[in-house]
mmCIF file of C-alpha atoms and ligand atoms in Angstrom:
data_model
loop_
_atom_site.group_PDB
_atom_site.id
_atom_site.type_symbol
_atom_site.label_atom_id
_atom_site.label_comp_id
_atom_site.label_asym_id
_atom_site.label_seq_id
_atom_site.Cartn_x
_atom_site.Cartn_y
_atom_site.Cartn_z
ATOM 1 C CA UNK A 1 4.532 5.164 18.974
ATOM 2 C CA UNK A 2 2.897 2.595 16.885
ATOM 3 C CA UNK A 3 3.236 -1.286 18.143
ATOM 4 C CA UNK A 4 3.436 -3.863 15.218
ATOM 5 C CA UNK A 5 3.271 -7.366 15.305
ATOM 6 C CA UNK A 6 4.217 -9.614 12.374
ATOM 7 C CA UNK A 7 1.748 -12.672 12.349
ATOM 8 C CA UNK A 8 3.767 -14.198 9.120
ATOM 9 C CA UNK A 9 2.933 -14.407 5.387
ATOM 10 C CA UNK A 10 1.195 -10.968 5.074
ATOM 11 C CA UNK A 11 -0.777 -10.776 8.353
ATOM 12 C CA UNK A 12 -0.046 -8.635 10.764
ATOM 13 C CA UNK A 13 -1.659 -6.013 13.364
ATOM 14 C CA UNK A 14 -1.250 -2.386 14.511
ATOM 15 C CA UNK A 15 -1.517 -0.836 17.988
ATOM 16 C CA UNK A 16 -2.431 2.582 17.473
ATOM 17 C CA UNK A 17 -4.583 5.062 19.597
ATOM 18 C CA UNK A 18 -5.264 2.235 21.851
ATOM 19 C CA UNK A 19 -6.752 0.136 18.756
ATOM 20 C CA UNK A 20 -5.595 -2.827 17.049
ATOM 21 C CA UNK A 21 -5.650 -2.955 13.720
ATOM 22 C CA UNK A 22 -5.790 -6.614 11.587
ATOM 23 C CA UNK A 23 -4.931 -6.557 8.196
ATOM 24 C CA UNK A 24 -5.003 -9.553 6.259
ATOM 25 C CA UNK A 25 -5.827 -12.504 8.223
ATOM 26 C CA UNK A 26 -4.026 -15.550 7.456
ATOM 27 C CA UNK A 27 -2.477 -17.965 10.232
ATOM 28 C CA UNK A 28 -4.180 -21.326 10.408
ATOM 29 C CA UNK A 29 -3.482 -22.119 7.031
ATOM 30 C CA UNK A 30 -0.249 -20.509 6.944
ATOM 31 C CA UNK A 31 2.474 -23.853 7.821
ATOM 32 C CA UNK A 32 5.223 -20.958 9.050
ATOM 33 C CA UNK A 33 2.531 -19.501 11.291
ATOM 34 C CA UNK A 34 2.083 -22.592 13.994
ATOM 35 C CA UNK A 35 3.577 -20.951 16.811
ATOM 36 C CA UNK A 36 0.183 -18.475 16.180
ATOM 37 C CA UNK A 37 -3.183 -19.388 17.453
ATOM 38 C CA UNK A 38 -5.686 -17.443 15.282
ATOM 39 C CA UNK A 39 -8.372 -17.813 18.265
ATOM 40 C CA UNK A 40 -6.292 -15.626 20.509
ATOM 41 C CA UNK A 41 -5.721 -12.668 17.873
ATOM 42 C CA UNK A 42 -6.553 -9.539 19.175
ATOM 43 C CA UNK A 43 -8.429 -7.096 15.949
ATOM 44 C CA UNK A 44 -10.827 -3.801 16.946
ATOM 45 C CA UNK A 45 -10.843 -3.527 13.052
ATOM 46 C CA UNK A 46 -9.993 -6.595 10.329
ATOM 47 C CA UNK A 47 -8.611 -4.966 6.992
ATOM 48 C CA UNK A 48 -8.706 -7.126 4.120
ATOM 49 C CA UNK A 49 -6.754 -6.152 1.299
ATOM 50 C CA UNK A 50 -7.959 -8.202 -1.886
ATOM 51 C CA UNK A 51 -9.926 -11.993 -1.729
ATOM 52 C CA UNK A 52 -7.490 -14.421 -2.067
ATOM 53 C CA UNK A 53 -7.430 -16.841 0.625
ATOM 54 C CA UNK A 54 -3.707 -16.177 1.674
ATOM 55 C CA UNK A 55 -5.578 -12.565 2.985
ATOM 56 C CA UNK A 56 -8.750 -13.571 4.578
ATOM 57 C CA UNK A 57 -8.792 -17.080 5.312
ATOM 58 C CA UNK A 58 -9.216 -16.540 8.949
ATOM 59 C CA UNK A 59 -11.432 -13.529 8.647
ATOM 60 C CA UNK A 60 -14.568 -14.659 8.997
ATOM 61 C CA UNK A 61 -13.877 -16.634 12.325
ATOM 62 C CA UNK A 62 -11.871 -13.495 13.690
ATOM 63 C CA UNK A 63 -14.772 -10.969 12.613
ATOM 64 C CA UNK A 64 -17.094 -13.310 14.315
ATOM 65 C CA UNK A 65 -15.590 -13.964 17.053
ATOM 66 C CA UNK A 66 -14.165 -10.014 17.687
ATOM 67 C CA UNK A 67 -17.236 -8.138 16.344
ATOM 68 C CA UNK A 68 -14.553 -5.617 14.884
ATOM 69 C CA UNK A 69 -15.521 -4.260 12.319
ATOM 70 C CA UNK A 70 -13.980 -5.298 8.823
ATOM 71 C CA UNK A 71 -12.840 -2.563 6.143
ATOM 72 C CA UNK A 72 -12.941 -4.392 2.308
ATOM 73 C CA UNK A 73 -12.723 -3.975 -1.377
ATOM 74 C CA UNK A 74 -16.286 -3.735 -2.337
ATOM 75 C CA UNK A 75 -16.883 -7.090 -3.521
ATOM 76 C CA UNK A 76 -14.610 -8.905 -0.695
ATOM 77 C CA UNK A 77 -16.914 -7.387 1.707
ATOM 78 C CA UNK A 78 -20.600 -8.106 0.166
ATOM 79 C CA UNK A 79 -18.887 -12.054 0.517
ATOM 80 C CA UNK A 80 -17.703 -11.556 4.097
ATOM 81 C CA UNK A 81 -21.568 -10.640 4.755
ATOM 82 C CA UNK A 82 -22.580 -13.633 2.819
ATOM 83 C CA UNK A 83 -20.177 -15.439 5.025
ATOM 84 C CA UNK A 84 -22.116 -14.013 8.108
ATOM 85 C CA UNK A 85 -20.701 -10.891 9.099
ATOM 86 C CA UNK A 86 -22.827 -8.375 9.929
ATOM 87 C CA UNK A 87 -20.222 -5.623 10.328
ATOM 88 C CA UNK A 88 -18.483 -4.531 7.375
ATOM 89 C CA UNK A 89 -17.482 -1.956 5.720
ATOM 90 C CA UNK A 90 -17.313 -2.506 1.805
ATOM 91 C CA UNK A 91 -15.495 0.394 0.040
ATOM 92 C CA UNK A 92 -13.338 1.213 -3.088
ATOM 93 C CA UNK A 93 -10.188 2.550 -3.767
ATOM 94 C CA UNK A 94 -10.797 6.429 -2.504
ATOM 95 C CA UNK A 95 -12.591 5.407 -0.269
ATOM 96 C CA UNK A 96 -11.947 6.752 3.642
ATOM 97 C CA UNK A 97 -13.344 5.917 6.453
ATOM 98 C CA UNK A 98 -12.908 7.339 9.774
ATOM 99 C CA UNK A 99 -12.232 5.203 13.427
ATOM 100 C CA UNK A 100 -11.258 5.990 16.440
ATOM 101 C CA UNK A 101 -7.469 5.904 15.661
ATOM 102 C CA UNK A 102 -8.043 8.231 12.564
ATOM 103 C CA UNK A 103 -8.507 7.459 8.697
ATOM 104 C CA UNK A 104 -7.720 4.600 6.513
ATOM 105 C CA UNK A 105 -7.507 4.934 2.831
ATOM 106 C CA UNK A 106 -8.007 2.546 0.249
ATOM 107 C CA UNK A 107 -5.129 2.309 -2.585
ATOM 108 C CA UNK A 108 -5.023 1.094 -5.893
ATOM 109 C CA UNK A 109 -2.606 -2.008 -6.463
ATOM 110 C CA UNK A 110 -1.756 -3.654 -9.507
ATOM 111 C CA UNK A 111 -2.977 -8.060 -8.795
ATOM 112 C CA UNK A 112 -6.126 -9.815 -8.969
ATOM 113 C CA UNK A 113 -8.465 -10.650 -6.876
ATOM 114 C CA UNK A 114 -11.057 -13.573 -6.617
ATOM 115 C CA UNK A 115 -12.893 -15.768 -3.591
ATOM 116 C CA UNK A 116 -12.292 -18.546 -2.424
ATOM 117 C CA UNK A 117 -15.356 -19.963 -3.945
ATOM 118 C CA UNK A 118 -13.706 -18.458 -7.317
ATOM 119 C CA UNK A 119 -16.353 -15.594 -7.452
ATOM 120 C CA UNK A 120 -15.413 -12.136 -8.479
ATOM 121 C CA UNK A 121 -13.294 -10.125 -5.665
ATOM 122 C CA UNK A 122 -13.457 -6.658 -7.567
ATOM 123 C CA UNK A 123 -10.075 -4.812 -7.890
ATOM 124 C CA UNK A 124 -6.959 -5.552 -4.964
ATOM 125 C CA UNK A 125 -6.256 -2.758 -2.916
ATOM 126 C CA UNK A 126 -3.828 -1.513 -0.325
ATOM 127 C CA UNK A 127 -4.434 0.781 3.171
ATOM 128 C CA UNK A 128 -2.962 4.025 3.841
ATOM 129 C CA UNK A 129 -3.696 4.597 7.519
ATOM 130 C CA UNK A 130 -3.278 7.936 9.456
ATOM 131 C CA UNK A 131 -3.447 8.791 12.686
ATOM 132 C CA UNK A 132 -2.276 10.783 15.777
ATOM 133 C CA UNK A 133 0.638 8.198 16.122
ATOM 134 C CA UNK A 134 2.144 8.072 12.604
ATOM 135 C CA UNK A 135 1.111 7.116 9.159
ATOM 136 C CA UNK A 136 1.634 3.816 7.604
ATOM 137 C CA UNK A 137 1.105 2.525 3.899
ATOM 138 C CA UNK A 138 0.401 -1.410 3.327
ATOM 139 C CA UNK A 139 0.960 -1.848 -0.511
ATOM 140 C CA UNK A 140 -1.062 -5.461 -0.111
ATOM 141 C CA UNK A 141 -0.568 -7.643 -3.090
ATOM 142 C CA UNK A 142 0.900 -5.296 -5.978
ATOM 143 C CA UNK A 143 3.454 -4.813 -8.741
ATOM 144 C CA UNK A 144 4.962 -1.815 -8.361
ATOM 145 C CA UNK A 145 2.966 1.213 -9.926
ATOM 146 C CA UNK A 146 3.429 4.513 -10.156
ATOM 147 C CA UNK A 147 0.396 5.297 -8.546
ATOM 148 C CA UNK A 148 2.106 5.084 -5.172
ATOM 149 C CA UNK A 149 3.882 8.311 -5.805
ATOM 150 C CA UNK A 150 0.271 9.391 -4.946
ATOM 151 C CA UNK A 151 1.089 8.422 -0.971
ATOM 152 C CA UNK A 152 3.863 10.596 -0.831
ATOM 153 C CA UNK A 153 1.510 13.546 -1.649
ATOM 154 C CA UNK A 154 -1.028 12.436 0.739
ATOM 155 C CA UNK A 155 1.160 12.153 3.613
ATOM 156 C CA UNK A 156 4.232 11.936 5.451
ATOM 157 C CA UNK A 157 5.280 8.421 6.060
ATOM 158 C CA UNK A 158 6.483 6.550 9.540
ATOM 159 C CA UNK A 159 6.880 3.008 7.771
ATOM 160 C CA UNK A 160 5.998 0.551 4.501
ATOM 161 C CA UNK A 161 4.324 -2.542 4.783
ATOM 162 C CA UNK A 162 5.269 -4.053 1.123
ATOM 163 C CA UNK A 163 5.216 -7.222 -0.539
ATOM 164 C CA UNK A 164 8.842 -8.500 -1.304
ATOM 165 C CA UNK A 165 8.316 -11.831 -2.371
ATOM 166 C CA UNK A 166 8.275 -11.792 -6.269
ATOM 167 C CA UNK A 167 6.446 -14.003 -8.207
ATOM 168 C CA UNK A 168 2.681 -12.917 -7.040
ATOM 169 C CA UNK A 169 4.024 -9.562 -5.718
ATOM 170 C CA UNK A 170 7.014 -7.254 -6.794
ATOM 171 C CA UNK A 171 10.638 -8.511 -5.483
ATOM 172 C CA UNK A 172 12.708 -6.827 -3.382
ATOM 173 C CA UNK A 173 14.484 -4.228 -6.077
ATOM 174 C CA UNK A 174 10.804 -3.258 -6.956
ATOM 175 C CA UNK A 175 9.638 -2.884 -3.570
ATOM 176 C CA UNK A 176 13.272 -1.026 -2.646
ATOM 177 C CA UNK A 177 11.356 1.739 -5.575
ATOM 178 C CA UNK A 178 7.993 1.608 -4.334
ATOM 179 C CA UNK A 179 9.626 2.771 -0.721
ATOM 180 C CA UNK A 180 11.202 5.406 -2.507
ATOM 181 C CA UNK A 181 7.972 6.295 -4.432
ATOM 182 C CA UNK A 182 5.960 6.861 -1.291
ATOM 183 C CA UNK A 183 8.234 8.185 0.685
ATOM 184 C CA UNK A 184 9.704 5.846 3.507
ATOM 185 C CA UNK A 185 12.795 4.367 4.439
ATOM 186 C CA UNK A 186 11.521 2.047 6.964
ATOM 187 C CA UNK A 187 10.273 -1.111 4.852
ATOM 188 C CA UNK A 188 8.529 -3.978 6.752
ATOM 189 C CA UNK A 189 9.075 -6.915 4.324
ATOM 190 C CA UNK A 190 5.967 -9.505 3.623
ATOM 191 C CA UNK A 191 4.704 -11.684 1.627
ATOM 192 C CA UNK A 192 8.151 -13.677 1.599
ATOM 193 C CA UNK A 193 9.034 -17.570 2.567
ATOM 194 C CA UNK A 194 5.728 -18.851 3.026
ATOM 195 C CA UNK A 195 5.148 -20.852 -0.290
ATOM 196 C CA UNK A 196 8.359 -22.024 -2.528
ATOM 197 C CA UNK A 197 8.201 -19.576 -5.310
ATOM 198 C CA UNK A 198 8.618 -16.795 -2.696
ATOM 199 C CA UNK A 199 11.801 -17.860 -0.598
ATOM 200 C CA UNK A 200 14.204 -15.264 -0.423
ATOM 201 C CA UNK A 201 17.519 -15.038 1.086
ATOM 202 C CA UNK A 202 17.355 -12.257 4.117
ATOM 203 C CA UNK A 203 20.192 -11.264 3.938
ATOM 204 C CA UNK A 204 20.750 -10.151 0.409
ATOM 205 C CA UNK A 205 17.349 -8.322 0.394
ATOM 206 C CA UNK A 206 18.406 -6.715 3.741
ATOM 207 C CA UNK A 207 22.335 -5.504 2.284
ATOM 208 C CA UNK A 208 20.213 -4.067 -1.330
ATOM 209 C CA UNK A 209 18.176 -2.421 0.999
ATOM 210 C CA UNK A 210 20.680 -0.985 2.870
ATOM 211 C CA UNK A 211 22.664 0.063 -0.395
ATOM 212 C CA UNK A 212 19.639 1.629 -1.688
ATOM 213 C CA UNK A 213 19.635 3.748 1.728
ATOM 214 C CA UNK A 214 16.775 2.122 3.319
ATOM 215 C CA UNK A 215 16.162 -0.228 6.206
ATOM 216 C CA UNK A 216 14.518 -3.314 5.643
ATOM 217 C CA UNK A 217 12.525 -4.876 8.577
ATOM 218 C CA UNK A 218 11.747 -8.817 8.295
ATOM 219 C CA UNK A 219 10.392 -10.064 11.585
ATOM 220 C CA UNK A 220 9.788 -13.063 12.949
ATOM 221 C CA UNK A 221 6.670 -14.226 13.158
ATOM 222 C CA UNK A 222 5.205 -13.726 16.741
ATOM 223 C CA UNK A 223 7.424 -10.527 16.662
ATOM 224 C CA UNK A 224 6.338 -7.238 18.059
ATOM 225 C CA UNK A 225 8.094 -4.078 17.415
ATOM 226 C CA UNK A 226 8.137 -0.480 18.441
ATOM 227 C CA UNK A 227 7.640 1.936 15.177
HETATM 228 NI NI1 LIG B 1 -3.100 -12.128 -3.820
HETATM 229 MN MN1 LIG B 2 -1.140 -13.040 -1.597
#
């Protein structure tokens, strides 16, 4: 059993192996995320998917303040340590590193990817972690590509993390195909409501879902779930 807690936008944390996992850490500035104080956010690791400040905005107070290690795209990390923060772990797509809960690796996406101080943030990626629990795929910020087909050869699925917002991410019939590409029917919707271009109405992405034979999980933020 893997615990999951939805911290809103695309932040959210996994218990696993008696770890929890941080990926994309984004809650002051987030205005749906109030409810959230950022200074109480538990993290043994920080995963940071690409540089844009809707992914890492709080990391550097979180990394500082946890000493967890963070895992990041090459470039995103050499900033982080520029920010301060001693303990990272700057990799590439490929890339695998092994924790205490088991492996994390980094997947290609199809976005951009830039600081906040507008410097280069190398390519985006997305996490495919496994462990003695279960396996779980976070697309981060990505069209759909068929590169995810990839995941399904890697490994055997528990759960999706994908973006379903549209506009800076695929939509929901795009992410619906990126489930199917790698392999899970369990989708945990993000990247959705947080900014205007990316409202969506629940319930119609939830009934497509459904139609398309999967089951599409959008929590509330402050939610934990059993997975
Ligand atoms: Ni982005
Ligand atoms: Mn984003």
């Amino acid at each position: 059993m893997m615990q999951f807690t939805y911290y809103g936008h695309a932040c959210f944390a996994v218990e696993t192996g008696g770890q929890t996992l941080l990926f994309d850490p984004f809650i002051t500035l987030n205005p749906l995320a109030k409810s959230i104080d950022a200074s109480k956010v538990r993290a043994d690791v920080i995963l940071v998917s690409h540089g844009h400040n809707d992914h890492l905005a709080d990391a550097v107070a979180i990394a500082q303040r946890t000493g967890a290690p963070v895992v990041a795209p090459y470039e995103v990390g050499n900033w982080l340590e520029n920010q301060g923060i001693d303990n990272v772990q700057s990799i590439n797509p490929g890339g695998t590193p092994e924790f205490k809960f088991g492996r994390v690796k980094m997947t290609a996406a199809i976005h951009s990817s830039s600081l906040p101080d507008g410097s280069y943030g190398g390519n985006p990626t997305g996490f495919l972690v496994m462990t003695n629990e279960g396996n779980f795929y976070y697309a981060g910020d990505t069209a759909l590509t068929y590169d995810m087909k990839l995941v399904r050869e890697w490994t055997k699925l528990d759960f999706a993390v994908l973006p379903i917002g549209g506009y800076f991410t695929m939509g929901i019939d795009d992410a619906i195909r990126a489930a199917d590409f790698v392999g899970a029917t369990k989708i945990i919707g993000v990247h959705y409501d947080t900014f205007p271009p990316i409202q969506i109405d629940h319930d119609e992405a939830q009934g497509r879902a459904r139609q398309a034979g999967k089951e599409l999980l959008l929590l509330k933020i402050g939610e934990t779930i059993e997975l």
